[in-house]
PDB file of C-alpha atoms in Angstrom:
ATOM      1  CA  UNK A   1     -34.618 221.720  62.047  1.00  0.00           C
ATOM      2  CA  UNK A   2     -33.133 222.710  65.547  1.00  0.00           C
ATOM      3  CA  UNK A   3     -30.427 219.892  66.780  1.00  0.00           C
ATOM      4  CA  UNK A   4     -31.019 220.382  70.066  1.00  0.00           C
ATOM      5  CA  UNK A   5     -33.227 218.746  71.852  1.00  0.00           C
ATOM      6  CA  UNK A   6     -36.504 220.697  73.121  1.00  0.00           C
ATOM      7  CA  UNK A   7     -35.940 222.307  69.480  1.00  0.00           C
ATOM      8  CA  UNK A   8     -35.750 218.861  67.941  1.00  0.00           C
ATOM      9  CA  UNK A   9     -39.179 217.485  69.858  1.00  0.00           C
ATOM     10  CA  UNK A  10     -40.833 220.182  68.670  1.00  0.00           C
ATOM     11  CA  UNK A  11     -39.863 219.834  64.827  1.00  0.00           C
ATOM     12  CA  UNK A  12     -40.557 216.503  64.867  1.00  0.00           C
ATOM     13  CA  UNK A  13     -43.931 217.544  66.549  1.00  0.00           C
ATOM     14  CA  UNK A  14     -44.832 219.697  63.614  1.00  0.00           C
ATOM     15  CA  UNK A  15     -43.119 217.537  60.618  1.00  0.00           C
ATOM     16  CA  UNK A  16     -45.691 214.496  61.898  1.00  0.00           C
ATOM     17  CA  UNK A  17     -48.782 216.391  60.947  1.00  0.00           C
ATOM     18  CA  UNK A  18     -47.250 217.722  57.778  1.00  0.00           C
ATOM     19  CA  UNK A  19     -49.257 215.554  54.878  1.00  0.00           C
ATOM     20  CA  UNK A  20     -46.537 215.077  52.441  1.00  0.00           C
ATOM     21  CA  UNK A  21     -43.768 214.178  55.592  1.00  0.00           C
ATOM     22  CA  UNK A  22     -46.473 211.831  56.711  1.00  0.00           C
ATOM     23  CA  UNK A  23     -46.827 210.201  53.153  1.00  0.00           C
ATOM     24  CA  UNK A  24     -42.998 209.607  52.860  1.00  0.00           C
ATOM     25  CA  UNK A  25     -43.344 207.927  56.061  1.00  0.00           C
ATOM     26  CA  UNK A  26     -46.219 205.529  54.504  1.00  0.00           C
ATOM     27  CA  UNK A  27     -44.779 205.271  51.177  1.00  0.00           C
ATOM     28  CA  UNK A  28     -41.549 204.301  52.762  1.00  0.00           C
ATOM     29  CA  UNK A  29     -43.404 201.861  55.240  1.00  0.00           C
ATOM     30  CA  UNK A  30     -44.618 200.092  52.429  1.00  0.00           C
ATOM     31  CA  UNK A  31     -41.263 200.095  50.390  1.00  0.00           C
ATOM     32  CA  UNK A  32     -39.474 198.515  52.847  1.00  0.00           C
ATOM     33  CA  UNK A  33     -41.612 196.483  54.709  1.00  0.00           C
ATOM     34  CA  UNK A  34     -45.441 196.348  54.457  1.00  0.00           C
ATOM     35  CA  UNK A  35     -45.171 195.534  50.344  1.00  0.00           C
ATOM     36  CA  UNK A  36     -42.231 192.792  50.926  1.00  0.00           C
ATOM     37  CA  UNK A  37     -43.799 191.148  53.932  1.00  0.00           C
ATOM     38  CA  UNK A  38     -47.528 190.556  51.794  1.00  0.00           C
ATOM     39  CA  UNK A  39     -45.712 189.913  48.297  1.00  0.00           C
ATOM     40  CA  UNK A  40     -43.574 187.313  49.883  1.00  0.00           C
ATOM     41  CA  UNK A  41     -46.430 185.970  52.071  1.00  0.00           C
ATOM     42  CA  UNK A  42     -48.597 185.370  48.858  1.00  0.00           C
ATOM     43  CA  UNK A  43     -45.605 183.994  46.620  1.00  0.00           C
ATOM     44  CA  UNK A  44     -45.854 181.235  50.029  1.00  0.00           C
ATOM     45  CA  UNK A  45     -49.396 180.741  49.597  1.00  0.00           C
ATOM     46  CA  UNK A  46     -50.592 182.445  53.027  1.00  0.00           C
ATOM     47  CA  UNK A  47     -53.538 184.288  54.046  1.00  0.00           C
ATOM     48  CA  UNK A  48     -54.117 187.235  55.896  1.00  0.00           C
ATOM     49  CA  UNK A  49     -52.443 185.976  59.470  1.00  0.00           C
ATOM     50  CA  UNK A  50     -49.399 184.677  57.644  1.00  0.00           C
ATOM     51  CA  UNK A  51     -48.649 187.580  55.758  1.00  0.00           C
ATOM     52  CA  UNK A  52     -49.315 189.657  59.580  1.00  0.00           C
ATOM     53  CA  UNK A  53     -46.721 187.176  60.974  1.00  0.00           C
ATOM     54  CA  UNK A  54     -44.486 187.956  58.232  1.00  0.00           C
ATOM     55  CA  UNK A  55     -44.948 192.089  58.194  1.00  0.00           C
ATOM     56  CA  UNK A  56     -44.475 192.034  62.469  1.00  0.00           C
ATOM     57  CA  UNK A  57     -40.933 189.443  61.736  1.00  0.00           C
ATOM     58  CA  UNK A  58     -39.729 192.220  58.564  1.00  0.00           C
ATOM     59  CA  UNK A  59     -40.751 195.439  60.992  1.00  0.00           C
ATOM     60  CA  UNK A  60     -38.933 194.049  64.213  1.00  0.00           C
ATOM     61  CA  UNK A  61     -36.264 191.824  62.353  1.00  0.00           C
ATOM     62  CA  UNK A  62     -35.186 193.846  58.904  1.00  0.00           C
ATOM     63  CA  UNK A  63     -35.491 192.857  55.902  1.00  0.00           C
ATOM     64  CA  UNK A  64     -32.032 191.307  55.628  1.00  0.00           C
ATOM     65  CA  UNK A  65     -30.955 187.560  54.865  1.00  0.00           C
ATOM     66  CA  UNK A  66     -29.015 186.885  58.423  1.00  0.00           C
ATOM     67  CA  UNK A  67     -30.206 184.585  60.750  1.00  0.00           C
ATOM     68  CA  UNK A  68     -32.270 187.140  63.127  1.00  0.00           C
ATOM     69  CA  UNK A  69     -33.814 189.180  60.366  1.00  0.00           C
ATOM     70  CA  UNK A  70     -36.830 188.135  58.696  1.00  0.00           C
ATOM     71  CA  UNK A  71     -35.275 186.295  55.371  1.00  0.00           C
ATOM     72  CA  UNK A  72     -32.781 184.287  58.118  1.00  0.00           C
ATOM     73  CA  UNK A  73     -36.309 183.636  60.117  1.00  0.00           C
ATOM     74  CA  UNK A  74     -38.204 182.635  56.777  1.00  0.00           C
ATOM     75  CA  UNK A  75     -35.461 180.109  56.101  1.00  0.00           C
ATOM     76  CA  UNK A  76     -34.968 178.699  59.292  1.00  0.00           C
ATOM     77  CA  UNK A  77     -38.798 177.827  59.279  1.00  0.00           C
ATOM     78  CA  UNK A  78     -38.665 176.413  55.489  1.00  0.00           C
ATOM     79  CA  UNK A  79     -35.845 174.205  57.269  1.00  0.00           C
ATOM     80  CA  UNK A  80     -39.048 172.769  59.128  1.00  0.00           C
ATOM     81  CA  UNK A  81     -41.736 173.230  56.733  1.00  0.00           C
ATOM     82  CA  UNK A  82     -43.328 173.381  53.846  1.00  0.00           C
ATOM     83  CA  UNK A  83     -45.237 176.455  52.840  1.00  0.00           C
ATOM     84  CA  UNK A  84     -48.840 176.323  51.069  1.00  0.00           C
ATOM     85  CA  UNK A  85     -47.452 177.034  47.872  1.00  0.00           C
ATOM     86  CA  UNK A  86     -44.741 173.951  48.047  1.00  0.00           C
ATOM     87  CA  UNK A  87     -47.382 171.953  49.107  1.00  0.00           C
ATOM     88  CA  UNK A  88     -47.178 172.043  52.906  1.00  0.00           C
ATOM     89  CA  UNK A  89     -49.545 172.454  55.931  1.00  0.00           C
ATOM     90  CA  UNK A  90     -50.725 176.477  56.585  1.00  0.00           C
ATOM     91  CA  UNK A  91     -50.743 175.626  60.169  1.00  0.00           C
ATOM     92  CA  UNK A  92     -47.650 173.767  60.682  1.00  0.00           C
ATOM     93  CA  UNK A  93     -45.341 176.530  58.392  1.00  0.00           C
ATOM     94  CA  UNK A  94     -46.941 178.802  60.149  1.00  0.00           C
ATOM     95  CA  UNK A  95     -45.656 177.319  63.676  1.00  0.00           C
ATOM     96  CA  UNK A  96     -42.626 176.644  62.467  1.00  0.00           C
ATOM     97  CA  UNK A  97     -42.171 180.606  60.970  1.00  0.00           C
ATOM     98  CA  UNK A  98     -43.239 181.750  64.735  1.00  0.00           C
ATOM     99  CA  UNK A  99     -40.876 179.049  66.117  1.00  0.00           C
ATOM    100  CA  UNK A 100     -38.043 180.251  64.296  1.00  0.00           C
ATOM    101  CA  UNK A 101     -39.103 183.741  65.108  1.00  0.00           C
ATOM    102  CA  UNK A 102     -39.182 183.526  68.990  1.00  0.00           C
ATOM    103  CA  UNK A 103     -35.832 182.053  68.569  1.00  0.00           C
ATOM    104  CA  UNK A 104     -34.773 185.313  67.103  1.00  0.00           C
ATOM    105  CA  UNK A 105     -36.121 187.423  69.265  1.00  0.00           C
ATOM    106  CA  UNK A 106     -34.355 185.517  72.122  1.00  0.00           C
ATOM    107  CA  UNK A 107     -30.709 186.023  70.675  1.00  0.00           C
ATOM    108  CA  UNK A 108     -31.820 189.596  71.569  1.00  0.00           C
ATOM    109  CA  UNK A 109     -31.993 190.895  74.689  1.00  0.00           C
ATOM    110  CA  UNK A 110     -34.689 194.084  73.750  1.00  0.00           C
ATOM    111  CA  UNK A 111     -36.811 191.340  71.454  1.00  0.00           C
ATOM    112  CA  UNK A 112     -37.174 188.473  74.085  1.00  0.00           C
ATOM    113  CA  UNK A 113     -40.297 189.409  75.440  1.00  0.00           C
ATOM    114  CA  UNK A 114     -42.145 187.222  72.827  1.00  0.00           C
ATOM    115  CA  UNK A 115     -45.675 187.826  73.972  1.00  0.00           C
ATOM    116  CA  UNK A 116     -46.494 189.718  70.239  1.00  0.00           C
ATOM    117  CA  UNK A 117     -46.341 186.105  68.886  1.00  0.00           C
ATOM    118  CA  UNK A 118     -47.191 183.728  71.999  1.00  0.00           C
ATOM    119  CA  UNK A 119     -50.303 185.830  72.704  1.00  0.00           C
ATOM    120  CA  UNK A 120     -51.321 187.365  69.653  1.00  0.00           C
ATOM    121  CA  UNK A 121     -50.265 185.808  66.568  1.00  0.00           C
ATOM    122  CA  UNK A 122     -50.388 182.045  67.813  1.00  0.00           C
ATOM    123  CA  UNK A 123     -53.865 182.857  69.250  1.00  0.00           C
ATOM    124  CA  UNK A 124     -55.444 183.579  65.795  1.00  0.00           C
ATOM    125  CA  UNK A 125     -53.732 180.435  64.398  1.00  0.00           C
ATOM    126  CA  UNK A 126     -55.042 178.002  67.301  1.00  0.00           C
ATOM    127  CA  UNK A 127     -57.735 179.512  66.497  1.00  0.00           C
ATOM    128  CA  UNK A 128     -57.775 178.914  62.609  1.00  0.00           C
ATOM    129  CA  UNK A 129     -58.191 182.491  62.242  1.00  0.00           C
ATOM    130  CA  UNK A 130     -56.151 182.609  58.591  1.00  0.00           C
ATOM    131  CA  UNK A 131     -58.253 185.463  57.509  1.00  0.00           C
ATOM    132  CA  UNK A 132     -58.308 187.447  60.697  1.00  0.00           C
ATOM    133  CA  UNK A 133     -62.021 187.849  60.737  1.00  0.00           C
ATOM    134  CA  UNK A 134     -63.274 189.939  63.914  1.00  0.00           C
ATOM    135  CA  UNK A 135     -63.925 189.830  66.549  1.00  0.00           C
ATOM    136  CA  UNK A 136     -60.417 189.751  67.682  1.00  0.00           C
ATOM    137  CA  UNK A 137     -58.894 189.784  70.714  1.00  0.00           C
ATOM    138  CA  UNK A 138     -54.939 189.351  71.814  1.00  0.00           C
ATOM    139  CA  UNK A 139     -52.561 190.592  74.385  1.00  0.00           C
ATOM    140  CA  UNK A 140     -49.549 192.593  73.307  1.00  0.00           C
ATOM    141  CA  UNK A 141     -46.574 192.927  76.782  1.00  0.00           C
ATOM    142  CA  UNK A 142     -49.584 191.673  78.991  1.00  0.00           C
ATOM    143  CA  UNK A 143     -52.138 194.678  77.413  1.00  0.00           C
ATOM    144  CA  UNK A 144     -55.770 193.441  76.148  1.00  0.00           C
ATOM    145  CA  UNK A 145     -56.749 194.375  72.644  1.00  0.00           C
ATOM    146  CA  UNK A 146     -60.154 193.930  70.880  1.00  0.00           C
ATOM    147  CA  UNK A 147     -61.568 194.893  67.665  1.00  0.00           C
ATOM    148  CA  UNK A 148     -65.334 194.172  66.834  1.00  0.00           C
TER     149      UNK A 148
END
């Protein structure tokens, strides 16, 4: 690839609709962070929303164990709450996960616009919506989304 820039936009331009670089990219995705986030959100009992909540915390956060990546989020919630599969309350882990998480994203100046949780993800869960069943609708930075 060309290192300079124009050169580099357009490698990058033609890599991304190269199959097997795009299936790196996926398989990778899932390695690190799609896979972990759903395995770890079943071992805690949750449905579809908490395993969303916990794949959108691993993505933004990492995957690491301090206190503003997702295993330092997970465990400042379980400070709080009990997950389904300990016996707790879906809804009240859940708050307490997305509690723990907006406090993360505050300790970071390019993270503390928390609307991805206080207008998406906490939407579906006042709503009971465990299974994210459509329609759906949710604001992401103040933008409207809807799926039928």
């Amino acid at each position: 690839m060309s290192r300079t820039p124009t050169g580099g936009t357009k490698d990058w331009k033609s890599a991304a609709k190269d199959t097997v670089f795009q299936q790196c990219q996926n398989d990778e995705r899932d390695r690190v962070y799609f896979n972990p986030a759903v395995s770890q959100g079943k071992s805690d009992g949750l449905r579809t929303l908490g395993q969303f909540c916990y794949y959108d915390a691993i993505v933004m956060h990492g995957p690491g164990s301090d206190a503003t990546s997702f295993g330092g989020i997970r465990s400042r919630a379980l400070r709080t709450a009990k997950p389904p599969s300990q016996g707790g309350n879906e809804t009240t882990y859940l708050n307490a996960f997305l509690d723990a998480r907006v406090w993360a994203m505050k300790q970071e100046e390019a993270h503390s616009d928390t609307s991805r949780v206080d207008t998406a993800q906490r939407v579906f869960l006042r709503n009971g919506n465990f299974d994210l069943n459509t329609p759906l609708d949710w604001k992401v930075y103040g933008d409207p989304y809807h799926i039928s």
